mmCIF file of C-alpha atoms in Angstrom:
data_model
loop_
_atom_site.group_PDB
_atom_site.id
_atom_site.type_symbol
_atom_site.label_atom_id
_atom_site.label_comp_id
_atom_site.label_asym_id
_atom_site.label_seq_id
_atom_site.Cartn_x
_atom_site.Cartn_y
_atom_site.Cartn_z
ATOM 1 C CA MET A 1158 102.970 96.481 101.570
ATOM 2 C CA GLN A 1159 106.167 94.596 100.675
ATOM 3 C CA VAL A 1160 104.784 93.298 97.364
ATOM 4 C CA GLN A 1161 104.003 96.856 96.261
ATOM 5 C CA THR A 1162 107.545 98.040 97.035
ATOM 6 C CA GLN A 1163 109.080 95.065 95.222
ATOM 7 C CA LEU A 1164 106.873 95.523 92.143
ATOM 8 C CA LYS A 1165 107.814 99.190 91.978
ATOM 9 C CA ALA A 1166 111.520 98.284 92.173
ATOM 10 C CA LEU A 1167 111.078 95.715 89.372
ATOM 11 C CA ALA A 1168 109.258 98.284 87.215
ATOM 12 C CA GLU A 1169 112.173 100.705 87.650
ATOM 13 C CA LYS A 1170 114.633 97.932 86.766
ATOM 14 C CA ILE A 1171 112.678 97.135 83.594
ATOM 15 C CA GLY A 1172 112.770 100.775 82.547
ATOM 16 C CA LYS A 1173 116.557 100.841 82.857
ATOM 17 C CA LEU A 1174 117.321 97.446 81.282
ATOM 18 C CA LYS A 1175 114.772 96.692 78.588
ATOM 19 C CA ASN A 1176 116.637 98.386 75.737
ATOM 20 C CA LYS A 1177 119.669 96.239 76.526
ATOM 21 C CA ILE A 1178 117.718 92.969 76.340
ATOM 22 C CA ASP A 1179 117.166 91.317 72.981
ATOM 23 C CA THR A 1180 116.172 87.691 73.564
ATOM 24 C CA GLU A 1181 113.338 85.756 75.162
ATOM 25 C CA GLU A 1182 115.785 83.975 77.432
ATOM 26 C CA SER A 1183 117.225 87.219 78.817
ATOM 27 C CA THR A 1184 113.672 88.539 79.246
ATOM 28 C CA LYS A 1185 112.902 85.518 81.416
ATOM 29 C CA HIS A 1186 115.932 85.963 83.636
ATOM 30 C CA ALA A 1187 115.777 89.750 83.967
ATOM 31 C CA PHE A 1188 112.010 90.311 84.239
ATOM 32 C CA VAL A 1189 109.931 87.145 84.672
ATOM 33 C CA LEU A 1190 111.942 85.259 87.289
ATOM 34 C CA PRO A 1191 112.132 88.341 89.577
ATOM 35 C CA PHE A 1192 108.343 88.608 89.313
ATOM 36 C CA ILE A 1193 107.986 84.971 90.389
ATOM 37 C CA ASN A 1194 110.302 85.691 93.320
ATOM 38 C CA ILE A 1195 108.113 88.638 94.327
ATOM 39 C CA LEU A 1196 105.218 86.190 94.568
ATOM 40 C CA GLY A 1197 107.232 84.341 97.217
ATOM 41 C CA PHE A 1198 108.206 81.309 95.147
ATOM 42 C CA ASP A 1199 111.832 80.192 95.150
ATOM 43 C CA THR A 1200 113.102 80.186 91.567
ATOM 44 C CA PHE A 1201 116.196 78.289 92.730
ATOM 45 C CA ASN A 1202 114.100 75.440 94.104
ATOM 46 C CA PRO A 1203 113.385 72.992 91.224
ATOM 47 C CA THR A 1204 110.542 71.395 93.177
ATOM 48 C CA GLU A 1205 108.768 74.766 93.496
ATOM 49 C CA VAL A 1206 109.548 76.523 90.210
ATOM 50 C CA VAL A 1207 110.096 74.063 87.370
ATOM 51 C CA PRO A 1208 111.605 75.449 84.141
ATOM 52 C CA GLU A 1209 110.787 73.757 80.827
ATOM 53 C CA PHE A 1210 107.983 71.815 82.457
ATOM 54 C CA THR A 1211 106.897 68.859 80.315
ATOM 55 C CA ALA A 1212 103.215 68.873 79.428
ATOM 56 C CA ASP A 1213 102.546 65.924 77.108
ATOM 57 C CA ILE A 1214 99.499 66.302 74.893
ATOM 58 C CA GLY A 1215 97.994 63.156 73.411
ATOM 59 C CA LEU A 1216 100.424 61.690 70.932
ATOM 60 C CA LYS A 1217 102.666 64.759 71.263
ATOM 61 C CA LYS A 1218 105.379 63.973 73.751
ATOM 62 C CA GLY A 1219 107.910 66.335 75.214
ATOM 63 C CA GLU A 1220 105.741 69.450 74.879
ATOM 64 C CA LYS A 1221 107.065 71.982 77.355
ATOM 65 C CA VAL A 1222 105.847 75.126 79.040
ATOM 66 C CA ASP A 1223 108.430 77.737 80.117
ATOM 67 C CA TYR A 1224 107.703 77.493 83.849
ATOM 68 C CA ALA A 1225 105.356 75.705 86.215
ATOM 69 C CA ILE A 1226 104.916 76.802 89.803
ATOM 70 C CA PHE A 1227 104.229 73.939 92.210
ATOM 71 C CA GLN A 1228 102.638 73.859 95.640
ATOM 72 C CA ASP A 1229 102.097 70.639 97.601
ATOM 73 C CA ASP A 1230 103.555 68.709 94.637
ATOM 74 C CA LEU A 1231 100.869 70.025 92.265
ATOM 75 C CA PRO A 1232 101.233 72.627 89.496
ATOM 76 C CA ILE A 1233 99.241 75.738 90.429
ATOM 77 C CA ILE A 1234 100.372 78.148 87.691
ATOM 78 C CA ILE A 1235 101.845 77.473 84.266
ATOM 79 C CA ILE A 1236 103.724 80.295 82.570
ATOM 80 C CA GLU A 1237 104.539 80.986 78.941
ATOM 81 C CA CYS A 1238 107.083 83.741 78.261
ATOM 82 C CA LYS A 1239 107.755 85.924 75.243
ATOM 83 C CA ASN A 1240 110.438 88.438 74.387
ATOM 84 C CA TRP A 1241 109.535 91.806 75.956
ATOM 85 C CA LYS A 1242 109.324 93.292 72.447
ATOM 86 C CA GLU A 1243 106.594 90.840 71.399
ATOM 87 C CA LYS A 1244 102.886 91.556 71.715
ATOM 88 C CA LEU A 1245 100.916 88.963 73.658
ATOM 89 C CA ASN A 1246 98.410 86.940 71.666
ATOM 90 C CA ALA A 1247 96.602 84.301 73.681
ATOM 91 C CA HIS A 1248 95.119 82.734 70.551
ATOM 92 C CA ASN A 1249 98.575 81.792 69.373
ATOM 93 C CA SER A 1250 99.614 80.670 72.820
ATOM 94 C CA GLN A 1251 100.534 77.085 73.635
ATOM 95 C CA LEU A 1252 98.892 77.609 77.036
ATOM 96 C CA PHE A 1253 95.541 76.545 75.574
ATOM 97 C CA ARG A 1254 97.002 73.120 74.813
ATOM 98 C CA TYR A 1255 98.903 72.832 78.083
ATOM 99 C CA PHE A 1256 96.127 73.964 80.378
ATOM 100 C CA HIS A 1257 93.903 70.889 80.579
ATOM 101 C CA THR A 1258 96.807 68.426 80.743
ATOM 102 C CA THR A 1259 98.442 69.957 83.834
ATOM 103 C CA LYS A 1260 95.322 70.136 86.054
ATOM 104 C CA THR A 1261 96.221 73.691 87.017
ATOM 105 C CA ARG A 1262 93.569 76.407 87.409
ATOM 106 C CA PHE A 1263 95.778 79.317 86.356
ATOM 107 C CA ALA A 1264 97.900 80.156 83.332
ATOM 108 C CA LEU A 1265 100.081 83.220 82.830
ATOM 109 C CA LEU A 1266 101.138 84.643 79.495
ATOM 110 C CA THR A 1267 103.783 87.358 79.788
ATOM 111 C CA ASN A 1268 106.568 89.210 78.019
ATOM 112 C CA GLY A 1269 107.938 90.440 81.352
ATOM 113 C CA ILE A 1270 106.102 93.761 81.053
ATOM 114 C CA ASP A 1271 102.553 92.842 80.053
ATOM 115 C CA TYR A 1272 100.904 90.100 82.107
ATOM 116 C CA GLN A 1273 97.739 88.123 81.327
ATOM 117 C CA PHE A 1274 96.305 85.675 83.877
ATOM 118 C CA PHE A 1275 93.797 83.073 82.676
ATOM 119 C CA THR A 1276 91.564 80.493 84.330
ATOM 120 C CA ASP A 1277 88.621 78.286 83.306
ATOM 121 C CA LEU A 1278 85.502 80.266 84.224
ATOM 122 C CA GLU A 1279 83.482 79.326 81.133
ATOM 123 C CA ASP A 1280 84.330 75.630 80.687
ATOM 124 C CA ALA A 1281 85.948 73.433 83.335
ATOM 125 C CA ASN A 1282 89.529 72.433 82.500
ATOM 126 C CA LYS A 1283 89.481 74.591 79.358
ATOM 127 C CA MET A 1284 91.365 77.881 79.469
ATOM 128 C CA ASP A 1285 89.214 80.947 78.817
ATOM 129 C CA GLU A 1286 90.023 82.910 75.675
ATOM 130 C CA LYS A 1287 90.163 86.173 77.609
ATOM 131 C CA PRO A 1288 92.277 86.863 80.711
ATOM 132 C CA PHE A 1289 90.608 87.765 83.997
ATOM 133 C CA LEU A 1290 93.592 89.857 85.116
ATOM 134 C CA GLU A 1291 95.662 91.943 82.746
ATOM 135 C CA PHE A 1292 98.241 94.621 83.507
ATOM 136 C CA ASP A 1293 101.405 96.447 82.490
ATOM 137 C CA ILE A 1294 103.846 96.070 85.382
ATOM 138 C CA THR A 1295 105.260 99.556 84.750
ATOM 139 C CA LYS A 1296 101.808 101.159 85.148
ATOM 140 C CA LEU A 1297 100.311 99.399 88.155
ATOM 141 C CA LYS A 1298 97.339 100.706 90.136
ATOM 142 C CA GLU A 1299 96.709 99.881 93.789
ATOM 143 C CA THR A 1300 93.668 97.736 92.948
ATOM 144 C CA THR A 1301 95.781 95.646 90.571
ATOM 145 C CA ILE A 1302 98.555 95.228 93.150
ATOM 146 C CA HIS A 1303 95.911 93.913 95.567
ATOM 147 C CA GLU A 1304 94.922 91.260 93.008
ATOM 148 C CA ILE A 1305 98.554 90.318 92.282
ATOM 149 C CA ALA A 1306 99.144 89.849 96.025
ATOM 150 C CA LYS A 1307 96.513 87.076 96.016
ATOM 151 C CA PHE A 1308 98.966 84.963 94.017
ATOM 152 C CA HIS A 1309 101.645 85.299 96.688
ATOM 153 C CA LYS A 1310 102.722 81.983 98.142
ATOM 154 C CA SER A 1311 101.613 83.038 101.631
ATOM 155 C CA ASN A 1312 98.114 84.015 100.425
ATOM 156 C CA PHE A 1313 97.535 81.549 97.613
ATOM 157 C CA ASP A 1314 94.019 80.126 97.771
ATOM 158 C CA VAL A 1315 92.625 78.664 94.539
ATOM 159 C CA ASN A 1316 88.967 79.103 95.479
ATOM 160 C CA LYS A 1317 89.347 82.708 96.583
ATOM 161 C CA ILE A 1318 91.209 83.668 93.416
ATOM 162 C CA VAL A 1319 88.679 81.937 91.171
ATOM 163 C CA ASP A 1320 85.803 83.638 93.013
ATOM 164 C CA SER A 1321 87.313 87.075 92.415
ATOM 165 C CA ALA A 1322 88.392 86.156 88.861
ATOM 166 C CA SER A 1323 84.815 86.116 87.634
ATOM 167 C CA SER A 1324 84.146 89.605 88.963
ATOM 168 C CA LEU A 1325 87.448 90.913 87.619
ATOM 169 C CA LYS A 1326 86.950 89.470 84.155
ATOM 170 C CA TYR A 1327 83.413 90.704 83.568
ATOM 171 C CA THR A 1328 84.003 94.069 85.208
ATOM 172 C CA LYS A 1329 86.952 94.562 82.857
ATOM 173 C CA GLU A 1330 84.813 93.676 79.841
ATOM 174 C CA ILE A 1331 82.003 95.994 80.946
ATOM 175 C CA LYS A 1332 84.466 98.868 81.401
ATOM 176 C CA LYS A 1333 85.735 98.301 77.864
ATOM 177 C CA LEU A 1334 82.173 98.479 76.545
ATOM 178 C CA ILE A 1335 81.510 101.670 78.488
ATOM 179 C CA ASP A 1336 84.669 103.231 77.037
ATOM 180 C CA GLN A 1337 83.578 102.275 73.536
ATOM 181 C CA GLU A 1338 80.086 103.687 74.060
ATOM 182 C CA LEU A 1339 81.501 106.959 75.397
ATOM 183 C CA ILE A 1340 83.712 107.337 72.335
ATOM 184 C CA SER A 1341 81.133 106.242 69.795
ATOM 185 C CA PRO A 1342 77.623 105.460 71.150
ATOM 186 C CA SER A 1343 76.018 102.458 69.462
ATOM 187 C CA HIS A 1344 72.476 102.494 68.051
ATOM 188 C CA ASN A 1345 71.097 100.335 70.883
ATOM 189 C CA PHE A 1346 72.830 102.456 73.530
ATOM 190 C CA VAL A 1347 71.372 105.697 72.140
ATOM 191 C CA LYS A 1348 67.944 104.095 71.723
ATOM 192 C CA LEU A 1349 67.948 103.033 75.399
ATOM 193 C CA PHE A 1350 68.082 106.663 76.551
ATOM 194 C CA ALA A 1351 66.028 108.149 73.717
ATOM 195 C CA ASN A 1352 63.109 105.845 74.581
ATOM 196 C CA GLU A 1353 63.169 107.131 78.166
ATOM 197 C CA VAL A 1354 63.097 110.861 77.382
ATOM 198 C CA TYR A 1355 61.566 111.231 73.904
ATOM 199 C CA ALA A 1356 57.848 110.646 73.384
ATOM 200 C CA GLY A 1357 57.820 110.798 69.598
ATOM 201 C CA ARG A 1358 58.848 108.350 66.902
ATOM 202 C CA LEU A 1359 62.542 107.553 66.783
ATOM 203 C CA THR A 1360 63.263 108.404 63.163
ATOM 204 C CA GLU A 1361 66.737 108.291 61.675
ATOM 205 C CA LYS A 1362 67.011 112.067 62.070
ATOM 206 C CA VAL A 1363 65.939 111.909 65.725
ATOM 207 C CA MET A 1364 68.406 109.107 66.427
ATOM 208 C CA GLY A 1365 71.188 111.142 64.843
ATOM 209 C CA GLU A 1366 70.359 114.069 67.132
ATOM 210 C CA PHE A 1367 70.195 111.822 70.192
ATOM 211 C CA THR A 1368 73.547 110.225 69.344
ATOM 212 C CA ASP A 1369 75.163 113.628 69.848
ATOM 213 C CA LEU A 1370 73.021 114.380 72.905
ATOM 214 C CA VAL A 1371 73.844 111.089 74.632
ATOM 215 C CA SER A 1372 77.556 111.549 73.962
ATOM 216 C CA LYS A 1373 77.486 115.131 75.312
ATOM 217 C CA ALA A 1374 75.384 114.134 78.335
ATOM 218 C CA PHE A 1375 77.832 111.397 79.372
ATOM 219 C CA THR A 1376 80.842 113.646 78.835
ATOM 220 C CA GLN A 1377 79.239 116.394 80.940
ATOM 221 C CA THR A 1378 78.191 113.922 83.650
ATOM 222 C CA ILE A 1379 81.736 112.575 83.971
ATOM 223 C CA SER A 1380 83.141 116.106 83.950
ATOM 224 C CA ASP A 1381 80.689 117.170 86.678
ATOM 225 C CA LYS A 1382 81.607 114.147 88.809
ATOM 226 C CA VAL A 1383 85.317 114.900 88.454
ATOM 227 C CA ASN A 1384 84.766 118.582 89.264
ATOM 228 C CA ASP A 1385 82.680 117.700 92.323
ATOM 229 C CA ARG A 1386 85.465 115.484 93.641
ATOM 230 C CA LEU A 1387 88.109 118.071 92.891
ATOM 231 C CA ASN A 1388 86.087 120.779 94.636
ATOM 232 C CA ALA A 1389 85.510 118.536 97.648
ATOM 233 C CA ALA A 1390 89.233 117.792 97.822
ATOM 234 C CA LEU A 1391 90.128 121.474 97.405
ATOM 235 C CA ASN A 1392 87.656 122.530 100.089
ATOM 236 C CA LYS A 1393 89.097 119.961 102.468
ATOM 237 C CA GLU A 1394 92.607 121.199 101.686
ATOM 238 C CA VAL A 1395 91.544 124.805 102.319
ATOM 239 C CA GLU A 1396 90.048 123.811 105.682
ATOM 240 C CA ASN A 1397 93.251 121.975 106.598
ATOM 241 C CA GLN A 1398 95.313 125.012 105.631
ATOM 242 C CA LYS A 1399 93.082 127.246 107.764
ATOM 243 C CA GLU A 1400 93.568 124.955 110.751
ATOM 244 C CA GLU A 1401 97.339 124.876 110.219
ATOM 245 C CA LEU A 1402 97.421 128.683 109.877
ATOM 246 C CA THR A 1403 95.431 129.064 113.105
ATOM 247 C CA GLU A 1404 97.883 126.791 114.895
ATOM 248 C CA GLU A 1405 100.821 128.749 113.484
ATOM 249 C CA ILE A 1406 99.264 132.027 114.643
ATOM 250 C CA GLU A 1407 98.724 130.591 118.121
ATOM 251 C CA VAL A 1408 102.320 129.406 118.250
ATOM 252 C CA SER A 1409 103.590 132.775 116.984
ATOM 253 C CA LYS A 1410 101.930 134.501 119.939
ATOM 254 C CA VAL A 1411 104.045 132.483 122.359
ATOM 255 C CA VAL A 1412 107.172 134.352 123.472
ATOM 256 C CA THR A 1413 109.664 132.408 125.575
ATOM 257 C CA THR A 1414 111.540 134.772 127.860
ATOM 258 C CA GLU A 1415 115.050 134.435 129.264
ATOM 259 C CA GLU A 1416 113.486 134.452 132.712
ATOM 260 C CA GLU A 1417 111.401 131.362 131.858
ATOM 261 C CA ILE A 1418 114.490 129.578 130.508
ATOM 262 C CA GLU A 1419 116.369 130.408 133.708
ATOM 263 C CA GLY A 1420 113.470 129.059 135.786
ATOM 264 C CA TYR A 1421 113.525 125.899 133.661
ATOM 265 C CA ARG A 1422 117.243 125.463 134.368
ATOM 266 C CA ILE A 1423 116.597 125.689 138.095
ATOM 267 C CA VAL A 1424 113.869 123.033 137.865
ATOM 268 C CA VAL A 1425 116.232 120.787 135.871
ATOM 269 C CA ALA A 1426 118.953 121.296 138.470
ATOM 270 C CA ILE A 1427 116.544 120.108 141.164
ATOM 271 C CA LEU A 1428 115.020 117.187 139.250
ATOM 272 C CA ARG A 1429 118.255 115.838 137.752
ATOM 273 C CA ARG A 1430 118.981 114.185 141.108
ATOM 274 C CA LYS A 1431 116.053 111.838 140.412
ATOM 275 C CA LEU A 1432 115.596 111.989 136.640
ATOM 276 C CA PRO A 1433 117.850 111.921 133.556
ATOM 277 C CA VAL A 1434 118.069 115.431 132.125
ATOM 278 C CA SER A 1435 117.045 114.109 128.699
ATOM 279 C CA ARG A 1436 113.578 113.243 130.085
ATOM 280 C CA ILE A 1437 112.871 116.790 131.308
ATOM 281 C CA VAL A 1438 111.398 118.908 128.509
ATOM 282 C CA PHE A 1439 109.625 122.258 128.351
ATOM 283 C CA ARG A 1440 106.708 123.446 126.217
ATOM 284 C CA ASP A 1441 105.838 127.104 126.253
ATOM 285 C CA THR A 1442 102.224 128.186 125.764
ATOM 286 C CA GLN A 1443 100.335 131.477 125.880
ATOM 287 C CA SER A 1444 99.040 130.685 129.376
ATOM 288 C CA TYR A 1445 102.097 129.163 131.066
ATOM 289 C CA PHE A 1446 105.554 127.660 130.628
ATOM 290 C CA GLY A 1447 105.102 123.892 131.064
ATOM 291 C CA ILE A 1448 107.803 121.482 132.176
ATOM 292 C CA LEU A 1449 107.029 117.871 131.253
ATOM 293 C CA LEU A 1450 108.353 114.364 131.701
ATOM 294 C CA ASP A 1451 109.247 112.647 128.408
ATOM 295 C CA ASP A 1452 107.754 115.538 126.381
ATOM 296 C CA ASN A 1453 104.317 114.170 127.266
ATOM 297 C CA ASN A 1454 101.443 116.522 128.132
ATOM 298 C CA ARG A 1455 99.994 113.796 130.340
ATOM 299 C CA LYS A 1456 103.122 113.849 132.516
ATOM 300 C CA PRO A 1457 103.405 117.441 133.751
ATOM 301 C CA LEU A 1458 106.172 118.087 136.299
ATOM 302 C CA CYS A 1459 105.415 121.725 137.080
ATOM 303 C CA ARG A 1460 104.482 125.047 135.460
ATOM 304 C CA LEU A 1461 105.951 128.525 135.497
ATOM 305 C CA HIS A 1462 103.460 131.402 135.435
ATOM 306 C CA PHE A 1463 105.666 134.385 134.626
ATOM 307 C CA ASN A 1464 103.373 136.379 132.308
ATOM 308 C CA GLY A 1465 101.565 138.418 134.988
ATOM 309 C CA GLY A 1466 102.677 140.911 137.582
ATOM 310 C CA THR A 1467 103.215 138.216 140.219
ATOM 311 C CA LYS A 1468 105.246 135.134 139.332
ATOM 312 C CA TYR A 1469 104.046 131.695 140.403
ATOM 313 C CA LEU A 1470 105.393 128.171 140.443
ATOM 314 C CA GLY A 1471 102.649 125.668 139.655
ATOM 315 C CA ILE A 1472 103.209 122.438 141.603
ATOM 316 C CA ILE A 1473 101.166 119.502 140.270
ATOM 317 C CA ASP A 1474 100.134 116.580 142.459
ATOM 318 C CA GLU A 1475 99.425 112.958 141.497
ATOM 319 C CA ASP A 1476 95.810 113.802 140.604
ATOM 320 C CA LYS A 1477 96.998 116.493 138.176
ATOM 321 C CA ASN A 1478 95.786 119.265 140.500
ATOM 322 C CA GLU A 1479 97.900 122.408 140.388
ATOM 323 C CA ALA A 1480 98.814 124.510 143.429
ATOM 324 C CA ARG A 1481 100.297 127.912 142.612
ATOM 325 C CA LYS A 1482 103.086 129.169 144.843
ATOM 326 C CA PRO A 1483 104.082 132.851 144.612
ATOM 327 C CA LEU A 1484 107.741 133.650 143.894
ATOM 328 C CA ASN A 1485 109.531 136.838 144.885
ATOM 329 C CA ALA A 1486 112.624 135.766 142.945
ATOM 330 C CA LEU A 1487 113.614 132.865 140.697
ATOM 331 C CA GLU A 1488 115.778 131.405 143.463
ATOM 332 C CA ASP A 1489 112.588 130.836 145.516
ATOM 333 C CA ILE A 1490 111.953 127.774 143.296
ATOM 334 C CA TYR A 1491 114.598 125.955 145.348
ATOM 335 C CA GLN A 1492 112.288 126.216 148.381
ATOM 336 C CA PHE A 1493 109.851 123.782 146.725
ATOM 337 C CA GLU A 1494 112.261 120.943 146.094
ATOM 338 C CA HIS A 1495 109.907 117.972 145.896
ATOM 339 C CA PRO A 1496 110.995 116.112 142.758
ATOM 340 C CA LYS A 1497 108.580 113.795 141.023
ATOM 341 C CA ASN A 1498 109.549 110.211 140.439
ATOM 342 C CA GLY A 1499 109.899 109.162 136.800
#
């Protein structure tokens, strides 16, 4: 995925440059504009990426947002930038004021490292207080990259992004709650499980005991799940190693003799009148010494059976049937000069 490669390159660039960047303006040019370019929008085209976009609010005139990305002459994303050293705080952001005046569905608050994407899931034309997509560009996961790619110019579809935004936002919030409950189970969370397994009265003492039990049970459950996956992965790796070892053992049993190489040279000498030498390749096996066209098992030219007492030349017809011809000496191969066409 090209977006993934470009994001990784930008993350590496940020790691090298950030300590040399002190201002919001340099943060924009070094980190934010390259990100916009990765999304496929031309930052040098003032009709596509508009810097200092004017967003008048009521009696306030000349209010400006750092960037607005346009498509079909309409703003589709407004962007507010901060210095990379600043923490993002949406509540102090001017995006809330700009959002409803620009008729866009998406707002981005960023310091070039942390990114927060907002939309209006809760109230139409009013920016949500919480972002639906949030990430640190230096610590991206594949699932996040997939969501970022939806904002690419070639993929951009307002309805599709909004549809997934709802799921992203509430899934993120639920995961936060789960993390909190795992660290410090709330009274209602503990009570939910205690009611299911305990028949007696839930006194304060009992609830205290169940708080520890619920915490331990979840920790053990997660640990068991992780161990199960690790064991499954290890078992699969062991099986793969066994298969590779078996193949290596089979290959190690194959001994290519000088006599087979000499027979191969004779075959090449015959076939080179019709075929380029580079297309004639041999593969030695335990059963026979195969000579192939284009190193392809489906294109056998002939076979040398030199492992037994009697030597044979295996001539293969168009139907892949093999006829074995006995050889008293290697030079006898010349008697069967019927080269295959390539």
